[in-house]
GROMACS .gro file of C-alpha atoms in nm:
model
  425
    1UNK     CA    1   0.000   0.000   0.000
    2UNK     CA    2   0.141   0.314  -0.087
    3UNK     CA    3   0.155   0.590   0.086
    4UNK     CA    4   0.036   0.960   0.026
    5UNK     CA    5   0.423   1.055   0.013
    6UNK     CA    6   0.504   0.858  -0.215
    7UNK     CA    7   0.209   0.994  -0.466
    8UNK     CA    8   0.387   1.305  -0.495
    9UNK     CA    9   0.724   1.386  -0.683
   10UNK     CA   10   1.008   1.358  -0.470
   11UNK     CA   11   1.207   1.748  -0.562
   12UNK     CA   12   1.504   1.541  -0.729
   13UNK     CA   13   1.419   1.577  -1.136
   14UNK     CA   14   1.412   1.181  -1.172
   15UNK     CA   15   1.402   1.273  -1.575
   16UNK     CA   16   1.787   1.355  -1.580
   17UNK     CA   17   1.933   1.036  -1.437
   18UNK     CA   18   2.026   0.746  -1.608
   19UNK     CA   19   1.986   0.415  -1.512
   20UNK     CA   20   2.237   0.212  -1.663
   21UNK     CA   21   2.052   0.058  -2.052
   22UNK     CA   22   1.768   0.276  -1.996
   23UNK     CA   23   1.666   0.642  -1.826
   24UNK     CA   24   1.394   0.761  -1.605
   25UNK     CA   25   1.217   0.970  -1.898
   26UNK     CA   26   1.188   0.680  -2.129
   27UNK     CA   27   1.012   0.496  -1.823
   28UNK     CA   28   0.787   0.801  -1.748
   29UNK     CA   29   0.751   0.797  -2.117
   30UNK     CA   30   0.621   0.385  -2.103
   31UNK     CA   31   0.496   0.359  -1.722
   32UNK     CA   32   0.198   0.571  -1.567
   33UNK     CA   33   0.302   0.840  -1.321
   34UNK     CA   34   0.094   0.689  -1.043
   35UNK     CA   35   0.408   0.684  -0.844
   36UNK     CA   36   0.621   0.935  -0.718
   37UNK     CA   37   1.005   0.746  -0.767
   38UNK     CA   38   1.329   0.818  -0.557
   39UNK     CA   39   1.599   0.866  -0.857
   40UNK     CA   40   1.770   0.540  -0.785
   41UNK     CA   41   1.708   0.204  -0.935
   42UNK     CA   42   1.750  -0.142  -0.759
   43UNK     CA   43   1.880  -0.432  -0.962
   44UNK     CA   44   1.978  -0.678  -0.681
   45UNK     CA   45   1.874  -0.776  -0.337
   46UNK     CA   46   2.073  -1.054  -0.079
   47UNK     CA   47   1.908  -1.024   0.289
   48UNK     CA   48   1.845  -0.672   0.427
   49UNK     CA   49   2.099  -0.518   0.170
   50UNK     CA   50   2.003  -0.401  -0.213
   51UNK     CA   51   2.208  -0.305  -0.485
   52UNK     CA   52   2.136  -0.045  -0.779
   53UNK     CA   53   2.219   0.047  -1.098
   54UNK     CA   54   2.578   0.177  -1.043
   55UNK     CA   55   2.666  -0.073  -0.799
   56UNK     CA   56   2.577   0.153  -0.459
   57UNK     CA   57   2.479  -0.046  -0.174
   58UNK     CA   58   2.201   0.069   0.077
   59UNK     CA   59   2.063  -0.105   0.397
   60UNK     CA   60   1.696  -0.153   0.339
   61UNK     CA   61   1.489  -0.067   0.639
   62UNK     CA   62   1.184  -0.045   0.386
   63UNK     CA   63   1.150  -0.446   0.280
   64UNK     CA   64   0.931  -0.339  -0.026
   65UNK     CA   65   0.677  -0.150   0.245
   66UNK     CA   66   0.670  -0.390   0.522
   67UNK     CA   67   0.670  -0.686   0.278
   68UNK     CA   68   1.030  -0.850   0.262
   69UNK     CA   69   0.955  -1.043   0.562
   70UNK     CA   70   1.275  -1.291   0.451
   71UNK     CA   71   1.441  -1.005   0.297
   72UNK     CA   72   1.636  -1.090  -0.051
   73UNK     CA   73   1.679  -1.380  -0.226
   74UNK     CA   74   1.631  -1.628   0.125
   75UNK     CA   75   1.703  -1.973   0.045
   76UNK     CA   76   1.373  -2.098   0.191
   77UNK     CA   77   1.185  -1.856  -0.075
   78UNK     CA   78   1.440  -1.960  -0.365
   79UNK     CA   79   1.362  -2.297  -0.310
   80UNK     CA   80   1.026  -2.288  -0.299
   81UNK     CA   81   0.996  -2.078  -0.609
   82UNK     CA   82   1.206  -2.292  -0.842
   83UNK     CA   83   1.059  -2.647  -0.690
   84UNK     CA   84   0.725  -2.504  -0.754
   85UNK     CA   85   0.753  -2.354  -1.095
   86UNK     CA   86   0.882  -2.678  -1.213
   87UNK     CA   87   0.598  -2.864  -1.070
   88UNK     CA   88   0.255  -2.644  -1.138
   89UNK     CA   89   0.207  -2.311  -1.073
   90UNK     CA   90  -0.118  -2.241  -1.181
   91UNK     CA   91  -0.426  -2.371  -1.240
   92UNK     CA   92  -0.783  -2.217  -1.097
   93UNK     CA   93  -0.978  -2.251  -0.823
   94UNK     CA   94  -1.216  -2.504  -1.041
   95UNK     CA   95  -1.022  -2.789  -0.893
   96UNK     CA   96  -0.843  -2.835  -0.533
   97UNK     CA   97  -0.531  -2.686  -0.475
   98UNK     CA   98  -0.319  -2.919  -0.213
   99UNK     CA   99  -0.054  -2.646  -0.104
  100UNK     CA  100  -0.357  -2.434  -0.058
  101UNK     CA  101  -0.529  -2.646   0.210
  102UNK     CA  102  -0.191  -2.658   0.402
  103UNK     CA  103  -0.108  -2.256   0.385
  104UNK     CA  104  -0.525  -2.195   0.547
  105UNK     CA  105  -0.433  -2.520   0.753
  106UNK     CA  106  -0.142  -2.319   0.900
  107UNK     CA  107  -0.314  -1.992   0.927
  108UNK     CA  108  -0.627  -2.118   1.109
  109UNK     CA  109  -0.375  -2.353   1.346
  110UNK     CA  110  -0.215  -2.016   1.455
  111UNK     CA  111  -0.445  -1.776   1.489
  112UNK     CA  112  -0.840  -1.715   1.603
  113UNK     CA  113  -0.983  -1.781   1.256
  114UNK     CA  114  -1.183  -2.110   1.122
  115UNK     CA  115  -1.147  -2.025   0.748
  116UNK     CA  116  -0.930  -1.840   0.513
  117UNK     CA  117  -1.002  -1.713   0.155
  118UNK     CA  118  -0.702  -1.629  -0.084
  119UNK     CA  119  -0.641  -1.343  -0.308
  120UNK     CA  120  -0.344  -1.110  -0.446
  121UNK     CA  121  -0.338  -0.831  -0.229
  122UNK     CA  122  -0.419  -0.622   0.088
  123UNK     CA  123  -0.670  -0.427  -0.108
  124UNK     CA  124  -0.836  -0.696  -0.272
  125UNK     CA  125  -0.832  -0.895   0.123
  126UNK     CA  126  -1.024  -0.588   0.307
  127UNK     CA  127  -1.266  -0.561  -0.031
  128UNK     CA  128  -1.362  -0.933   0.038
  129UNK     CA  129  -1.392  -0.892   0.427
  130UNK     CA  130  -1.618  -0.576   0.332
  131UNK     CA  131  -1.846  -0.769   0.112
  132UNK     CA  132  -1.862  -1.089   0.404
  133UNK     CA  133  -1.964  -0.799   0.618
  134UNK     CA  134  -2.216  -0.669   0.409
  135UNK     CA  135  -2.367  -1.061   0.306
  136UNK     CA  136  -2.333  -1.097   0.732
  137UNK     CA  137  -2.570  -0.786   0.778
  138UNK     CA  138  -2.843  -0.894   0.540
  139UNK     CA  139  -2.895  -1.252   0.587
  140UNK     CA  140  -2.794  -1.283   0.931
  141UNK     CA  141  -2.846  -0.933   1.113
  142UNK     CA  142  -3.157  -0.823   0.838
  143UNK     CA  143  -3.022  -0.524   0.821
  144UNK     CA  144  -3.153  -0.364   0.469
  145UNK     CA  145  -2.895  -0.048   0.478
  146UNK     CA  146  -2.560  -0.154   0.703
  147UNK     CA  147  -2.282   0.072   0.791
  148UNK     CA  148  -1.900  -0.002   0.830
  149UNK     CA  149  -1.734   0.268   1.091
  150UNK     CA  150  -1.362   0.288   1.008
  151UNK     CA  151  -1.094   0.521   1.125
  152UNK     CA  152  -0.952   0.835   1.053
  153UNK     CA  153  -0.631   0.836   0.934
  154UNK     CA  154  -0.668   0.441   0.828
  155UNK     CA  155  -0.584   0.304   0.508
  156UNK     CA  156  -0.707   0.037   0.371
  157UNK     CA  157  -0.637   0.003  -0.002
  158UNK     CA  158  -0.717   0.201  -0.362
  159UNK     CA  159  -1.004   0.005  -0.475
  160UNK     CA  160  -1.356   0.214  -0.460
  161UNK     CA  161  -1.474   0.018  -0.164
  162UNK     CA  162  -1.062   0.052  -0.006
  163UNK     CA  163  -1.048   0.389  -0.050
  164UNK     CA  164  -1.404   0.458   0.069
  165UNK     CA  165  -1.319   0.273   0.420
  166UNK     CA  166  -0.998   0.459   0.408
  167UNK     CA  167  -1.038   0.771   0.641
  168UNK     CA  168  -0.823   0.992   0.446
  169UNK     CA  169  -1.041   1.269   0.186
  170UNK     CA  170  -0.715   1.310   0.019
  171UNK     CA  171  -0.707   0.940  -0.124
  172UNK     CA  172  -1.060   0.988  -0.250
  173UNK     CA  173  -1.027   1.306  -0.426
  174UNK     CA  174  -1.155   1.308  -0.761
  175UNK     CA  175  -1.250   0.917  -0.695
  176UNK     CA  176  -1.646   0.991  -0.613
  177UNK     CA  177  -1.897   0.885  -0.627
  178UNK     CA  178  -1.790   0.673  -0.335
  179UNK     CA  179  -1.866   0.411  -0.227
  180UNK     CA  180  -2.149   0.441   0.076
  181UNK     CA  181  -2.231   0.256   0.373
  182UNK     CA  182  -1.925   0.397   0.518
  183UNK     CA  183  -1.872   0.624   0.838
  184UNK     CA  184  -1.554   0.751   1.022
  185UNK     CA  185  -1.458   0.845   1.367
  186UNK     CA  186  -1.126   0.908   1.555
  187UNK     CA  187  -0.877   0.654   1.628
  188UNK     CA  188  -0.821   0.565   1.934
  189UNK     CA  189  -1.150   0.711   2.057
  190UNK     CA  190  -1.407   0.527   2.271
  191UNK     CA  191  -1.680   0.739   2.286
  192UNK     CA  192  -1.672   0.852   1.949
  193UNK     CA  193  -1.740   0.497   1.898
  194UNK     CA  194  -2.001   0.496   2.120
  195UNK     CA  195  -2.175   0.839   1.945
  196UNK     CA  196  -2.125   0.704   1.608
  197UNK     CA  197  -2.317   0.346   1.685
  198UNK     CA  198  -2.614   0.548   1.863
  199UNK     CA  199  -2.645   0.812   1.588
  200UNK     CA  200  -2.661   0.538   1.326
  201UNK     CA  201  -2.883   0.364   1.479
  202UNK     CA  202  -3.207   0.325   1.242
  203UNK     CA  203  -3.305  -0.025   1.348
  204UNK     CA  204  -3.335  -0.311   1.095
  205UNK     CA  205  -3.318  -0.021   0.792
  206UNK     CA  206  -2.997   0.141   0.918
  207UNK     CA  207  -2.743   0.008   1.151
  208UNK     CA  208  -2.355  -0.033   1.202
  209UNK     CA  209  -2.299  -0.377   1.112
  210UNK     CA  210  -1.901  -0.401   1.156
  211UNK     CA  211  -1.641  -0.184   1.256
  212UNK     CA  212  -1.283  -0.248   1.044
  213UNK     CA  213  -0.954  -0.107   1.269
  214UNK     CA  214  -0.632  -0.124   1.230
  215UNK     CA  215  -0.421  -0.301   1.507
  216UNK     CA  216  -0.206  -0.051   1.443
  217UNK     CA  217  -0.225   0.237   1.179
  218UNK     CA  218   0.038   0.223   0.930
  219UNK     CA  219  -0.002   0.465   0.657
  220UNK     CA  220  -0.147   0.666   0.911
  221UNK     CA  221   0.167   0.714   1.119
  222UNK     CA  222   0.242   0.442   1.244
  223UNK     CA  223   0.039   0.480   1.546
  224UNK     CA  224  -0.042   0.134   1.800
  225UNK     CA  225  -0.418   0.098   1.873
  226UNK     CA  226  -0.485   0.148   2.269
  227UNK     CA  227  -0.503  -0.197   2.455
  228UNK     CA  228  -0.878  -0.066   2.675
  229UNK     CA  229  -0.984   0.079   2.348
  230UNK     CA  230  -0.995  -0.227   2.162
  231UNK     CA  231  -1.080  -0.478   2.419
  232UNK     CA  232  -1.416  -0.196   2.501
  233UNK     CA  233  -1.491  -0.235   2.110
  234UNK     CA  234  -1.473  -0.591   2.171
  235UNK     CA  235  -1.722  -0.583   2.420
  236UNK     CA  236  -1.970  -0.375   2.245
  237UNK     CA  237  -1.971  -0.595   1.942
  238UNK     CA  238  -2.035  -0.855   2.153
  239UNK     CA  239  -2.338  -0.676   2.279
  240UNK     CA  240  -2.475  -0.559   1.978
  241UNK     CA  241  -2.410  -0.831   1.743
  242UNK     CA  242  -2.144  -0.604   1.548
  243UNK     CA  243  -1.849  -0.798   1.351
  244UNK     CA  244  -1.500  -0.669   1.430
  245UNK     CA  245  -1.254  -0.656   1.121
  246UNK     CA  246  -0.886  -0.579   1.157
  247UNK     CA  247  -0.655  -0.486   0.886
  248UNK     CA  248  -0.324  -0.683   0.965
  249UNK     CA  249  -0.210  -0.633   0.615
  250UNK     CA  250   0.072  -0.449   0.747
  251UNK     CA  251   0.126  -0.522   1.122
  252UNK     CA  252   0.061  -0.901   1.071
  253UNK     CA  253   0.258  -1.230   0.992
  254UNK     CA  254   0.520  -1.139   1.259
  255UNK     CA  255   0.602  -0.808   1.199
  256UNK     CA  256   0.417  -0.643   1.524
  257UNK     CA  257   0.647  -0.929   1.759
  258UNK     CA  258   0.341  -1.139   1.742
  259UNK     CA  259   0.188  -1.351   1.416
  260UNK     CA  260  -0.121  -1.132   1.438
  261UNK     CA  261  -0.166  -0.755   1.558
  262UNK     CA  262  -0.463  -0.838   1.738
  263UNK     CA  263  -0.223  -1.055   1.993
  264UNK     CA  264  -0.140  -0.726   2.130
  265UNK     CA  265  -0.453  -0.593   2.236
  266UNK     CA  266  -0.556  -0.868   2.439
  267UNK     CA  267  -0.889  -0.979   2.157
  268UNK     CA  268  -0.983  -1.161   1.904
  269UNK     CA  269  -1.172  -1.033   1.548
  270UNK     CA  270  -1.477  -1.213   1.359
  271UNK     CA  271  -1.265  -1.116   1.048
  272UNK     CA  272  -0.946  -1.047   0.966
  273UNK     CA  273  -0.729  -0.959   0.669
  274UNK     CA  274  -0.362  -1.027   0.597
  275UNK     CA  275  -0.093  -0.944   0.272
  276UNK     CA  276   0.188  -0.792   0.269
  277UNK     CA  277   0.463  -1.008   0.459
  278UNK     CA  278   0.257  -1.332   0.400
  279UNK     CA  279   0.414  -1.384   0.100
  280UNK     CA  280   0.751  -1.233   0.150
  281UNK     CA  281   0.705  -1.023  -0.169
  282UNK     CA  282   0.522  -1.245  -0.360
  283UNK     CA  283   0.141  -1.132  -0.402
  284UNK     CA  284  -0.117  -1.300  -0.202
  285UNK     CA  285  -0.348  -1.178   0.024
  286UNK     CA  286  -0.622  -1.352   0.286
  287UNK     CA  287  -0.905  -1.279   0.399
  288UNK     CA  288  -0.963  -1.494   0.730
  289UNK     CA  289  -1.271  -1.544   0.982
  290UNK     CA  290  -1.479  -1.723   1.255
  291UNK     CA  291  -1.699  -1.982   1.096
  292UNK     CA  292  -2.001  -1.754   1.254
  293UNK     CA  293  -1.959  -1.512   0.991
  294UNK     CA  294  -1.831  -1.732   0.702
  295UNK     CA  295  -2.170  -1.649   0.512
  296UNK     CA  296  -2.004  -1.685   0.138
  297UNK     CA  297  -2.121  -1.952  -0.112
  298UNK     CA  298  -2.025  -2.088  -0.420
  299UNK     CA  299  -2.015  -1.741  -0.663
  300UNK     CA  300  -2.076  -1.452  -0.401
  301UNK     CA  301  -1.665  -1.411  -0.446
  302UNK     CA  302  -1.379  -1.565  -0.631
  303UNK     CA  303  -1.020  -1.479  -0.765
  304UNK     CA  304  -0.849  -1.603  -1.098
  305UNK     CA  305  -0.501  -1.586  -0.945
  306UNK     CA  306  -0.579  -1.609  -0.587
  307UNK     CA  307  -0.410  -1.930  -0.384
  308UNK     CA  308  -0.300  -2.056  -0.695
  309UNK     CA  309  -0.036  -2.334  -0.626
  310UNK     CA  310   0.280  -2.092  -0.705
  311UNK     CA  311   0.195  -1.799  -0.480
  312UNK     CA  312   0.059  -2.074  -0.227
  313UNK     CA  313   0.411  -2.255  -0.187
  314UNK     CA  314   0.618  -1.982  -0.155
  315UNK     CA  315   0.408  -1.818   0.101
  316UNK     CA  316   0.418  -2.123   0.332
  317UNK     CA  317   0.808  -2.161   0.294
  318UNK     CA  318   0.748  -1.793   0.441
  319UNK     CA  319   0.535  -1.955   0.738
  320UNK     CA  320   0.755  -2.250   0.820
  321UNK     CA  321   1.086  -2.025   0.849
  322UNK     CA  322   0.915  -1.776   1.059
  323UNK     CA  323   0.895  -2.073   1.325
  324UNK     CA  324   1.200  -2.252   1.194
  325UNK     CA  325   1.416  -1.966   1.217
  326UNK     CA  326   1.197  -1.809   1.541
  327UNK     CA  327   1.207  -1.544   1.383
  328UNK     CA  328   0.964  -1.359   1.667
  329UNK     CA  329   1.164  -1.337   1.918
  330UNK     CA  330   1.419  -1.155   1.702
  331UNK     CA  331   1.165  -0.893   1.603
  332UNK     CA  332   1.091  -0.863   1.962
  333UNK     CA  333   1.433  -0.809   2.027
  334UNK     CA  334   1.568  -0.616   1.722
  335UNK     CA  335   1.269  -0.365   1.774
  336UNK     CA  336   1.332  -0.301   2.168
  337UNK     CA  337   1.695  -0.267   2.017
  338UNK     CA  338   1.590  -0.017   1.750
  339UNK     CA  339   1.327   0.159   1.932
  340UNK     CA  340   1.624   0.263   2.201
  341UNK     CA  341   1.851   0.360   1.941
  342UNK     CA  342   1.550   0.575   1.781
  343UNK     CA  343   1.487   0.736   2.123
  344UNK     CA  344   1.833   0.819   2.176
  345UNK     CA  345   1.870   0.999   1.866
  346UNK     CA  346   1.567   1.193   1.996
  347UNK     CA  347   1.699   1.307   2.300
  348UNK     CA  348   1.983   1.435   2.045
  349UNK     CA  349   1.788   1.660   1.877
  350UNK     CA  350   1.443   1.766   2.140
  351UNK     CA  351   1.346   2.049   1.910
  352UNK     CA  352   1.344   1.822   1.587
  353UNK     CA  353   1.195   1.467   1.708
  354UNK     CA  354   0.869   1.483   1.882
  355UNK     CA  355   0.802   1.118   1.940
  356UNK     CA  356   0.897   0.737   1.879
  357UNK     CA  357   0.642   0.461   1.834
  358UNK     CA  358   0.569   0.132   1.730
  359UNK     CA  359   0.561  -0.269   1.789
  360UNK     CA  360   0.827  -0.510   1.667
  361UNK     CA  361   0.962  -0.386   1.315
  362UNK     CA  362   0.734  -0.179   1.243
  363UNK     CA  363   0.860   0.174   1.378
  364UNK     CA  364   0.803   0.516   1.348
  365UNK     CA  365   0.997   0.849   1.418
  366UNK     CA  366   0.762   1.191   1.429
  367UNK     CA  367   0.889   1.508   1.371
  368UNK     CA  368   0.758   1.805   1.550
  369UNK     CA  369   0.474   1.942   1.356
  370UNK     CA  370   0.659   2.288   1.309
  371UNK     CA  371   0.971   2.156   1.173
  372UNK     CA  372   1.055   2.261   0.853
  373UNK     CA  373   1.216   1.905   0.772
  374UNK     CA  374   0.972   1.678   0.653
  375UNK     CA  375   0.964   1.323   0.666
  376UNK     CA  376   1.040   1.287   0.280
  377UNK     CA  377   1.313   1.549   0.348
  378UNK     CA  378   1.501   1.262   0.597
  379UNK     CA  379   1.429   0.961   0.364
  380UNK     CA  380   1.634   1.154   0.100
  381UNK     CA  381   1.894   1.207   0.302
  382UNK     CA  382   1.935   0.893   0.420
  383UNK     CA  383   1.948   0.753   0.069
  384UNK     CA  384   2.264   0.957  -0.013
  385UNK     CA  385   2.410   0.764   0.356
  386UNK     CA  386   2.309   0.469   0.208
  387UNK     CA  387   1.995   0.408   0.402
  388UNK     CA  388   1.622   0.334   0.319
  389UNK     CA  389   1.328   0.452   0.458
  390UNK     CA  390   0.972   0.477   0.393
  391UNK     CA  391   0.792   0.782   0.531
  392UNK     CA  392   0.414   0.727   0.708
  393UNK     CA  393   0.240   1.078   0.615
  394UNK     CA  394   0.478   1.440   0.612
  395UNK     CA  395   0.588   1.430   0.941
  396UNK     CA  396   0.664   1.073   1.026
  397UNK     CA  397   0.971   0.851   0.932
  398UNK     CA  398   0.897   0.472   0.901
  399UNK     CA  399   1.103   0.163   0.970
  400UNK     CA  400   0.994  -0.141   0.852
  401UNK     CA  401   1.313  -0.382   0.814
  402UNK     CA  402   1.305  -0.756   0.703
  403UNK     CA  403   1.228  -0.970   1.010
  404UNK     CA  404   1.557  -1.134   0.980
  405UNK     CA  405   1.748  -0.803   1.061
  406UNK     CA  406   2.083  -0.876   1.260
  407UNK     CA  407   2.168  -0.641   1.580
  408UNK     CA  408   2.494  -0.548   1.385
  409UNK     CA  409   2.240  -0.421   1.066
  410UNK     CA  410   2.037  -0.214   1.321
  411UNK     CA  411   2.339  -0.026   1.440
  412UNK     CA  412   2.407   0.010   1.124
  413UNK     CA  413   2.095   0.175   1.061
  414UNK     CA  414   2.087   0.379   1.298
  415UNK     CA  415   2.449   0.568   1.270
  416UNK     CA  416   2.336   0.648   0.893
  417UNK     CA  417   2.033   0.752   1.037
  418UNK     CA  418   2.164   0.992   1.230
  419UNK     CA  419   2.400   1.094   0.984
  420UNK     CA  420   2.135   1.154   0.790
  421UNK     CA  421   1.972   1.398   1.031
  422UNK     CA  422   2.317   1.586   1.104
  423UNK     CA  423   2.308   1.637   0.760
  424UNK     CA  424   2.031   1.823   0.709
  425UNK     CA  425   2.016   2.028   1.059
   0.00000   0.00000   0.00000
């Protein structure tokens, strides 16, 4: 998922470089300008390091946006991509898929789910749990006009339904008409919660039927959801026969220190969704839930590619060396390790830094909202040291590592890092 910083031109004139048999304005000339590119072009990848056109190496503390969960060509991942192309890679969802049934067999075994749907993205994951929640409402809660209450500040995807949930005006503009049946309120935010479920209200006609959270907003900052917020939520779905959807497309398989996001706050969801890291790079998506709300039949929703046997294999070599290599425990401890190192270069510079948040490896640094650096400002600079970031909105600085990120990488990290900073204060 990309974020709003990344939609907009970085100040470098990408036109003017060259990257090696081709230059960036014969691919703006071929490629849509839906992205906004840093003038550098990656050729090569071997664990948390990347290589680019002219040979420079950077540290990537990006993983393709919280997706490189192995990193660069891992064995595990190389493996199961050749042994897998030579066997069958595709064929459709007409027919049983073997390596399939084992990936959901793993994914329900480890986590509060009975059932798991597959598809190619994040997007395409929270579009499916949307229309489960919206089958859920009519047959089961007769609900003839039902209401999803998301967050400000969320993100959720760039389909129409996505961006509709997404509570951000600027990824919808120019996008209408909308999608409705959608309603926002602040994150983080119990009564508005509260407010928003007794304004809406209307009885069998018109009703919130789900509320889809974030475990932890991304996109949005990079901001944790509040432990009594979510387990309160809990408890008034409970009550009022609401499903609860989270988004773990980004926090989930690992990344947060836990498999799941939701292991944080102490609950469990009716649905959830998960992408991103589940694959390691490779595109899949899920869409999981409680056999209470698996209301789908045959034809309400399908995917040509999704779980095909390719995609399928390579994402449960992913699973299987996230236990083989216990891989948790050293995102627990890399991200206590780089959370400390973050909050020491903040006690560097007080008048630049206002916080440092996160879970695991998925970390953010804010700046204070009247400095005149920007978070784009410090992921250019940290390019030229040799370091990638990702920024989470204008004012916050994401790091989002591969899980198998050494102690010697993250000191690494964090000296460009704040070389980086020196350099433009």
């Amino acid at each position: 998922m990309t974020p709003e910083t990344l939609t907009q031109k970085p100040s470098v004139t990408s036109t003017s470089k060259e990257f090696n048999s081709f230059s960036a304005a014969e691919f703006d000339d071929a490629v849509m300008e839906t992205y906004g590119r840093f003038p550098i072009a990656l050729t090569k990848g071997d664990g948390c390091r990347v290589w680019d056109t002219d040979g420079k190496e950077y540290l990537d503390f990006v993983a393709g946006i919280a997706t490189c969960t192995l990193g660069h060509a891992h064995p595990a991942m190389v493996a199961a991509v050749t042994q897998q192309m030579q066997t069958l890679h595709h064929v459709s969802n007409l027919y049983y898929i073997p390596v399939q049934g084992q990936l959901a067999q793993w994914l329900v075994d480890r986590s509060c789910a009975d059932r798991a749907f597959f598809c190619n993205s994040g997007a395409e994951a929270n579009e499916g749990a949307i229309k489960l929640a919206r089958k859920y409402a009519h047959t089961v809660l007769n609900i003839d006009d039902p209401v999803i209450l998301t967050a400000h500040a969320s993100f959720h995807g760039r389909t129409l339904a996505t961006i509709t949930a997404t509570g951000q005006p600027k990824y919808q503009k120019n996008f209408d008409p909308l999608v409705p049946g959608f309603c926002y309120v602040p994150f983080n935010d119990l009564e508005a919660i509260k407010a928003a479920i007794a304004q809406l209200d209307g009885g069998e006609k018109r009703r919130v039927a789900a509320i889809m959270l974030e475990a932890l907003q991304g996109e949005g900052g990079v901001r944790p959801g509040d432990v009594a917020y979510f387990q309160a939520i809990r408890q008034i779905c409970d009550e009022k026969g609401i499903l609860l959807i989270l988004d773990e497309v980004q926090v989930g398989m690992g990344r947060s220190g836990k498999l799941w996001g939701y292991e944080n706050l102490g609950i469990e969801p009716d649905i959830f969704t998960s992408a991103k890291g589940l694959g390691g790079g490779i595109p899949i998506g899920a869409l999981l839930c409680k056999s209470h709300c698996d209301v789908f039949k045959p034809g309400d929703h399908a995917s040509t590619f999704g779980g095909n046997p390719f995609a399928c294999a390579v994402a449960l070599a992913v699973c299987h060396t996230l236990e083989s290599e216990n891989l948790l425990a050293n995102v627990q401890d890399r991200g206590q390790q780089l959370r400390q190192g973050l909050q020491a270069i903040a006690a560097k510079y007080p008048t630049l830094v206002e916080e440092v948040r996160g879970w695991g490896l998925i970390n953010g640094l804010e700046l204070k909202a009247d400095s005149p650096i920007a978070s784009t400002d410090l992921v250019k600079a940290a390019i030229s040291q040799g370091l990638l970031l990702v920024p989470a909105g204008l004012k916050v600085v994401r790091f989002v590592p591969p899980l198998i990120v050494s102690a010697a990488e993250i000191d690494r990290a964090l000296q460009l890092f704040e070389t980086a900073i020196a350099q433009l204060v």
